[in-house]
Amino acid sequence: MEYRKDKGLGLIPLSKSLTKVAQLHSKDLALNRPDQGNCNAHSWSEKGKWTSCCYTSDHAKASCMWDKPKELSSYNHPGYEISCVGSNPLRAVAALKSWKTSKSHNDVMINLDVWDEPWLAIGIGLFQGYATVWFGHYPED
């Protein structure tokens, strides 16, 4: 939030639902490694109470990611994720530094380009070398 504040942007309220999704996903990534081969870190394994998917760079299965908050929590709106893999333990500061140097991730964090609609909910998860942050355009219900 300090980074957003430095950019003249407001704070995003923490969402229990999006935090639950972020924590589940960080843990799934670390323990089950669905991000192998052509699948990236927005993928979900077959080893949980969720719909699995292989998220690829062409975004063909984007709805698999966007629908996870509705599938796994009481947040009845789409969610959008940024993710980072690093050393274990991965510190939040290192993940933020990585996201700031990636135009697509940075745009999500500070509402640029196609992400110009304000974020009204955020959830954060860190687990064994993975960090995920989930954003929503609607406040927590």
PDB file of C-alpha atoms in Angstrom:
ATOM      1  CA  MET A   1       0.000   0.000   0.000  1.00  0.00           C
ATOM      2  CA  GLU A   2       2.966   2.310   0.527  1.00  0.00           C
ATOM      3  CA  TYR A   3       3.857   1.850  -3.145  1.00  0.00           C
ATOM      4  CA  ARG A   4       0.312   2.786  -4.185  1.00  0.00           C
ATOM      5  CA  LYS A   5       0.369   5.746  -1.804  1.00  0.00           C
ATOM      6  CA  ASP A   6       3.628   6.945  -3.400  1.00  0.00           C
ATOM      7  CA  LYS A   7       1.791   6.876  -6.746  1.00  0.00           C
ATOM      8  CA  GLY A   8      -1.082   8.980  -5.371  1.00  0.00           C
ATOM      9  CA  LEU A   9      -3.454   6.012  -5.159  1.00  0.00           C
ATOM     10  CA  GLY A  10      -5.700   5.029  -2.290  1.00  0.00           C
ATOM     11  CA  LEU A  11      -5.495   2.030  -0.032  1.00  0.00           C
ATOM     12  CA  ILE A  12      -7.281  -1.169  -1.058  1.00  0.00           C
ATOM     13  CA  PRO A  13      -9.364  -2.761   1.716  1.00  0.00           C
ATOM     14  CA  LEU A  14      -8.208  -6.225   2.780  1.00  0.00           C
ATOM     15  CA  SER A  15     -10.733  -8.927   1.871  1.00  0.00           C
ATOM     16  CA  LYS A  16     -11.009 -12.089   3.975  1.00  0.00           C
ATOM     17  CA  SER A  17     -12.372 -13.945   0.953  1.00  0.00           C
ATOM     18  CA  LEU A  18      -9.632 -12.886  -1.449  1.00  0.00           C
ATOM     19  CA  THR A  19      -7.021 -13.581   1.231  1.00  0.00           C
ATOM     20  CA  LYS A  20      -8.425 -17.103   1.591  1.00  0.00           C
ATOM     21  CA  VAL A  21      -8.116 -17.626  -2.184  1.00  0.00           C
ATOM     22  CA  ALA A  22      -4.588 -16.167  -2.225  1.00  0.00           C
ATOM     23  CA  GLN A  23      -3.462 -18.388   0.638  1.00  0.00           C
ATOM     24  CA  LEU A  24      -4.994 -21.511  -0.913  1.00  0.00           C
ATOM     25  CA  HIS A  25      -3.359 -20.761  -4.236  1.00  0.00           C
ATOM     26  CA  SER A  26       0.094 -20.034  -2.821  1.00  0.00           C
ATOM     27  CA  LYS A  27      -0.057 -23.315  -0.922  1.00  0.00           C
ATOM     28  CA  ASP A  28      -1.303 -25.256  -3.981  1.00  0.00           C
ATOM     29  CA  LEU A  29       1.510 -23.804  -6.086  1.00  0.00           C
ATOM     30  CA  ALA A  30       4.169 -24.708  -3.516  1.00  0.00           C
ATOM     31  CA  LEU A  31       2.930 -28.191  -2.651  1.00  0.00           C
ATOM     32  CA  ASN A  32       1.435 -29.433  -5.921  1.00  0.00           C
ATOM     33  CA  ARG A  33       3.356 -27.438  -8.566  1.00  0.00           C
ATOM     34  CA  PRO A  34       0.646 -26.960 -11.216  1.00  0.00           C
ATOM     35  CA  ASP A  35       2.928 -24.328 -12.782  1.00  0.00           C
ATOM     36  CA  GLN A  36       4.998 -26.842 -14.755  1.00  0.00           C
ATOM     37  CA  GLY A  37       5.463 -27.245 -18.500  1.00  0.00           C
ATOM     38  CA  ASN A  38       3.224 -24.861 -20.434  1.00  0.00           C
ATOM     39  CA  CYS A  39       1.208 -24.032 -17.298  1.00  0.00           C
ATOM     40  CA  ASN A  40       2.076 -20.811 -15.495  1.00  0.00           C
ATOM     41  CA  ALA A  41       1.597 -19.696 -11.895  1.00  0.00           C
ATOM     42  CA  HIS A  42      -2.099 -18.903 -12.420  1.00  0.00           C
ATOM     43  CA  SER A  43      -2.718 -22.657 -12.774  1.00  0.00           C
ATOM     44  CA  TRP A  44      -4.453 -24.823 -10.177  1.00  0.00           C
ATOM     45  CA  SER A  45      -3.699 -28.480  -9.459  1.00  0.00           C
ATOM     46  CA  GLU A  46      -6.118 -31.418  -9.339  1.00  0.00           C
ATOM     47  CA  LYS A  47      -5.289 -31.906  -5.641  1.00  0.00           C
ATOM     48  CA  GLY A  48      -7.852 -29.673  -3.977  1.00  0.00           C
ATOM     49  CA  LYS A  49     -11.520 -28.819  -3.648  1.00  0.00           C
ATOM     50  CA  TRP A  50     -11.464 -26.582  -6.717  1.00  0.00           C
ATOM     51  CA  THR A  51     -11.593 -26.842 -10.480  1.00  0.00           C
ATOM     52  CA  SER A  52      -8.115 -27.568 -11.802  1.00  0.00           C
ATOM     53  CA  CYS A  53      -6.702 -25.810 -14.841  1.00  0.00           C
ATOM     54  CA  CYS A  54      -3.540 -25.168 -16.791  1.00  0.00           C
ATOM     55  CA  TYR A  55      -3.297 -21.425 -17.329  1.00  0.00           C
ATOM     56  CA  THR A  56      -1.223 -20.657 -20.420  1.00  0.00           C
ATOM     57  CA  SER A  57       0.292 -17.453 -21.748  1.00  0.00           C
ATOM     58  CA  ASP A  58      -2.465 -17.105 -24.383  1.00  0.00           C
ATOM     59  CA  HIS A  59      -4.998 -16.587 -21.535  1.00  0.00           C
ATOM     60  CA  ALA A  60      -7.326 -19.182 -23.137  1.00  0.00           C
ATOM     61  CA  LYS A  61      -8.465 -20.337 -19.694  1.00  0.00           C
ATOM     62  CA  ALA A  62      -8.550 -16.955 -17.969  1.00  0.00           C
ATOM     63  CA  SER A  63     -11.988 -17.629 -16.492  1.00  0.00           C
ATOM     64  CA  CYS A  64     -10.499 -20.492 -14.471  1.00  0.00           C
ATOM     65  CA  MET A  65      -8.492 -17.911 -12.552  1.00  0.00           C
ATOM     66  CA  TRP A  66     -11.057 -15.115 -12.565  1.00  0.00           C
ATOM     67  CA  ASP A  67     -13.767 -17.418 -11.169  1.00  0.00           C
ATOM     68  CA  LYS A  68     -11.730 -18.816  -8.245  1.00  0.00           C
ATOM     69  CA  PRO A  69     -13.039 -16.265  -5.699  1.00  0.00           C
ATOM     70  CA  LYS A  70     -16.645 -17.266  -6.523  1.00  0.00           C
ATOM     71  CA  GLU A  71     -15.694 -20.941  -6.422  1.00  0.00           C
ATOM     72  CA  LEU A  72     -13.745 -20.880  -3.156  1.00  0.00           C
ATOM     73  CA  SER A  73     -15.173 -18.047  -1.071  1.00  0.00           C
ATOM     74  CA  SER A  74     -18.135 -15.801  -0.493  1.00  0.00           C
ATOM     75  CA  TYR A  75     -16.688 -13.147  -2.845  1.00  0.00           C
ATOM     76  CA  ASN A  76     -19.255 -13.324  -5.660  1.00  0.00           C
ATOM     77  CA  HIS A  77     -17.249 -11.382  -8.232  1.00  0.00           C
ATOM     78  CA  PRO A  78     -14.286 -12.065 -10.500  1.00  0.00           C
ATOM     79  CA  GLY A  79     -10.804 -11.851  -9.040  1.00  0.00           C
ATOM     80  CA  TYR A  80      -7.512 -11.050 -10.740  1.00  0.00           C
ATOM     81  CA  GLU A  81      -4.164 -12.369  -9.607  1.00  0.00           C
ATOM     82  CA  ILE A  82      -0.514 -11.520  -9.742  1.00  0.00           C
ATOM     83  CA  SER A  83       1.913 -14.207  -8.651  1.00  0.00           C
ATOM     84  CA  CYS A  84       5.603 -14.563  -7.981  1.00  0.00           C
ATOM     85  CA  VAL A  85       7.907 -17.507  -7.392  1.00  0.00           C
ATOM     86  CA  GLY A  86      11.210 -17.074  -5.634  1.00  0.00           C
ATOM     87  CA  SER A  87      13.453 -18.573  -3.016  1.00  0.00           C
ATOM     88  CA  ASN A  88      11.972 -20.148   0.090  1.00  0.00           C
ATOM     89  CA  PRO A  89      11.193 -18.203   2.122  1.00  0.00           C
ATOM     90  CA  LEU A  90      10.019 -15.579  -0.316  1.00  0.00           C
ATOM     91  CA  ARG A  91       9.711 -12.226   1.419  1.00  0.00           C
ATOM     92  CA  ALA A  92       6.929  -9.813   0.519  1.00  0.00           C
ATOM     93  CA  VAL A  93       9.534  -7.132  -0.246  1.00  0.00           C
ATOM     94  CA  ALA A  94      11.196  -9.393  -2.846  1.00  0.00           C
ATOM     95  CA  ALA A  95       7.858 -10.213  -4.484  1.00  0.00           C
ATOM     96  CA  LEU A  96       6.944  -6.510  -4.637  1.00  0.00           C
ATOM     97  CA  LYS A  97      10.329  -5.688  -6.179  1.00  0.00           C
ATOM     98  CA  SER A  98       9.761  -8.351  -8.837  1.00  0.00           C
ATOM     99  CA  TRP A  99       6.246  -7.107  -9.632  1.00  0.00           C
ATOM    100  CA  LYS A 100       7.411  -3.498  -9.872  1.00  0.00           C
ATOM    101  CA  THR A 101       9.903  -4.455 -12.606  1.00  0.00           C
ATOM    102  CA  SER A 102       7.256  -6.295 -14.652  1.00  0.00           C
ATOM    103  CA  LYS A 103       5.055  -3.918 -16.658  1.00  0.00           C
ATOM    104  CA  SER A 104       2.037  -6.242 -16.655  1.00  0.00           C
ATOM    105  CA  HIS A 105       2.205  -6.885 -12.895  1.00  0.00           C
ATOM    106  CA  ASN A 106       2.964  -3.268 -12.079  1.00  0.00           C
ATOM    107  CA  ASP A 107      -0.010  -2.129 -14.161  1.00  0.00           C
ATOM    108  CA  VAL A 108      -2.312  -4.323 -12.063  1.00  0.00           C
ATOM    109  CA  MET A 109      -0.920  -2.983  -8.785  1.00  0.00           C
ATOM    110  CA  ILE A 110      -1.256   0.677  -9.714  1.00  0.00           C
ATOM    111  CA  ASN A 111      -4.326   0.622 -11.963  1.00  0.00           C
ATOM    112  CA  LEU A 112      -2.696   1.380 -15.299  1.00  0.00           C
ATOM    113  CA  ASP A 113      -3.650   0.502 -18.855  1.00  0.00           C
ATOM    114  CA  VAL A 114      -6.477  -2.087 -18.991  1.00  0.00           C
ATOM    115  CA  TRP A 115      -6.481  -2.182 -15.161  1.00  0.00           C
ATOM    116  CA  ASP A 116      -7.592   1.439 -14.689  1.00  0.00           C
ATOM    117  CA  GLU A 117     -10.798   0.580 -12.787  1.00  0.00           C
ATOM    118  CA  PRO A 118     -10.186   0.995  -9.022  1.00  0.00           C
ATOM    119  CA  TRP A 119      -9.558  -2.030  -6.833  1.00  0.00           C
ATOM    120  CA  LEU A 120     -11.974  -2.272  -3.903  1.00  0.00           C
ATOM    121  CA  ALA A 121     -10.705  -5.532  -2.381  1.00  0.00           C
ATOM    122  CA  ILE A 122      -7.353  -7.296  -2.038  1.00  0.00           C
ATOM    123  CA  GLY A 123      -6.115 -10.606  -0.672  1.00  0.00           C
ATOM    124  CA  ILE A 124      -2.532 -11.734  -0.077  1.00  0.00           C
ATOM    125  CA  GLY A 125      -0.923 -15.147   0.269  1.00  0.00           C
ATOM    126  CA  LEU A 126       2.676 -16.260   0.847  1.00  0.00           C
ATOM    127  CA  PHE A 127       3.784 -19.881   1.165  1.00  0.00           C
ATOM    128  CA  GLN A 128       7.138 -21.609   0.657  1.00  0.00           C
ATOM    129  CA  GLY A 129       8.517 -19.497  -2.164  1.00  0.00           C
ATOM    130  CA  TYR A 130       5.226 -18.407  -3.734  1.00  0.00           C
ATOM    131  CA  ALA A 131       3.391 -15.111  -3.364  1.00  0.00           C
ATOM    132  CA  THR A 132      -0.030 -14.336  -4.783  1.00  0.00           C
ATOM    133  CA  VAL A 133      -2.107 -11.195  -4.577  1.00  0.00           C
ATOM    134  CA  TRP A 134      -5.760 -11.178  -5.628  1.00  0.00           C
ATOM    135  CA  PHE A 135      -7.576  -8.006  -6.631  1.00  0.00           C
ATOM    136  CA  GLY A 136     -11.288  -7.318  -6.968  1.00  0.00           C
ATOM    137  CA  HIS A 137     -13.322  -4.445  -8.386  1.00  0.00           C
ATOM    138  CA  TYR A 138     -16.049  -4.879  -5.753  1.00  0.00           C
ATOM    139  CA  PRO A 139     -15.858  -4.537  -1.979  1.00  0.00           C
ATOM    140  CA  GLU A 140     -16.151  -7.564   0.267  1.00  0.00           C
ATOM    141  CA  ASP A 141     -19.849  -8.423   0.649  1.00  0.00           C
TER     142      ASP A 141
END
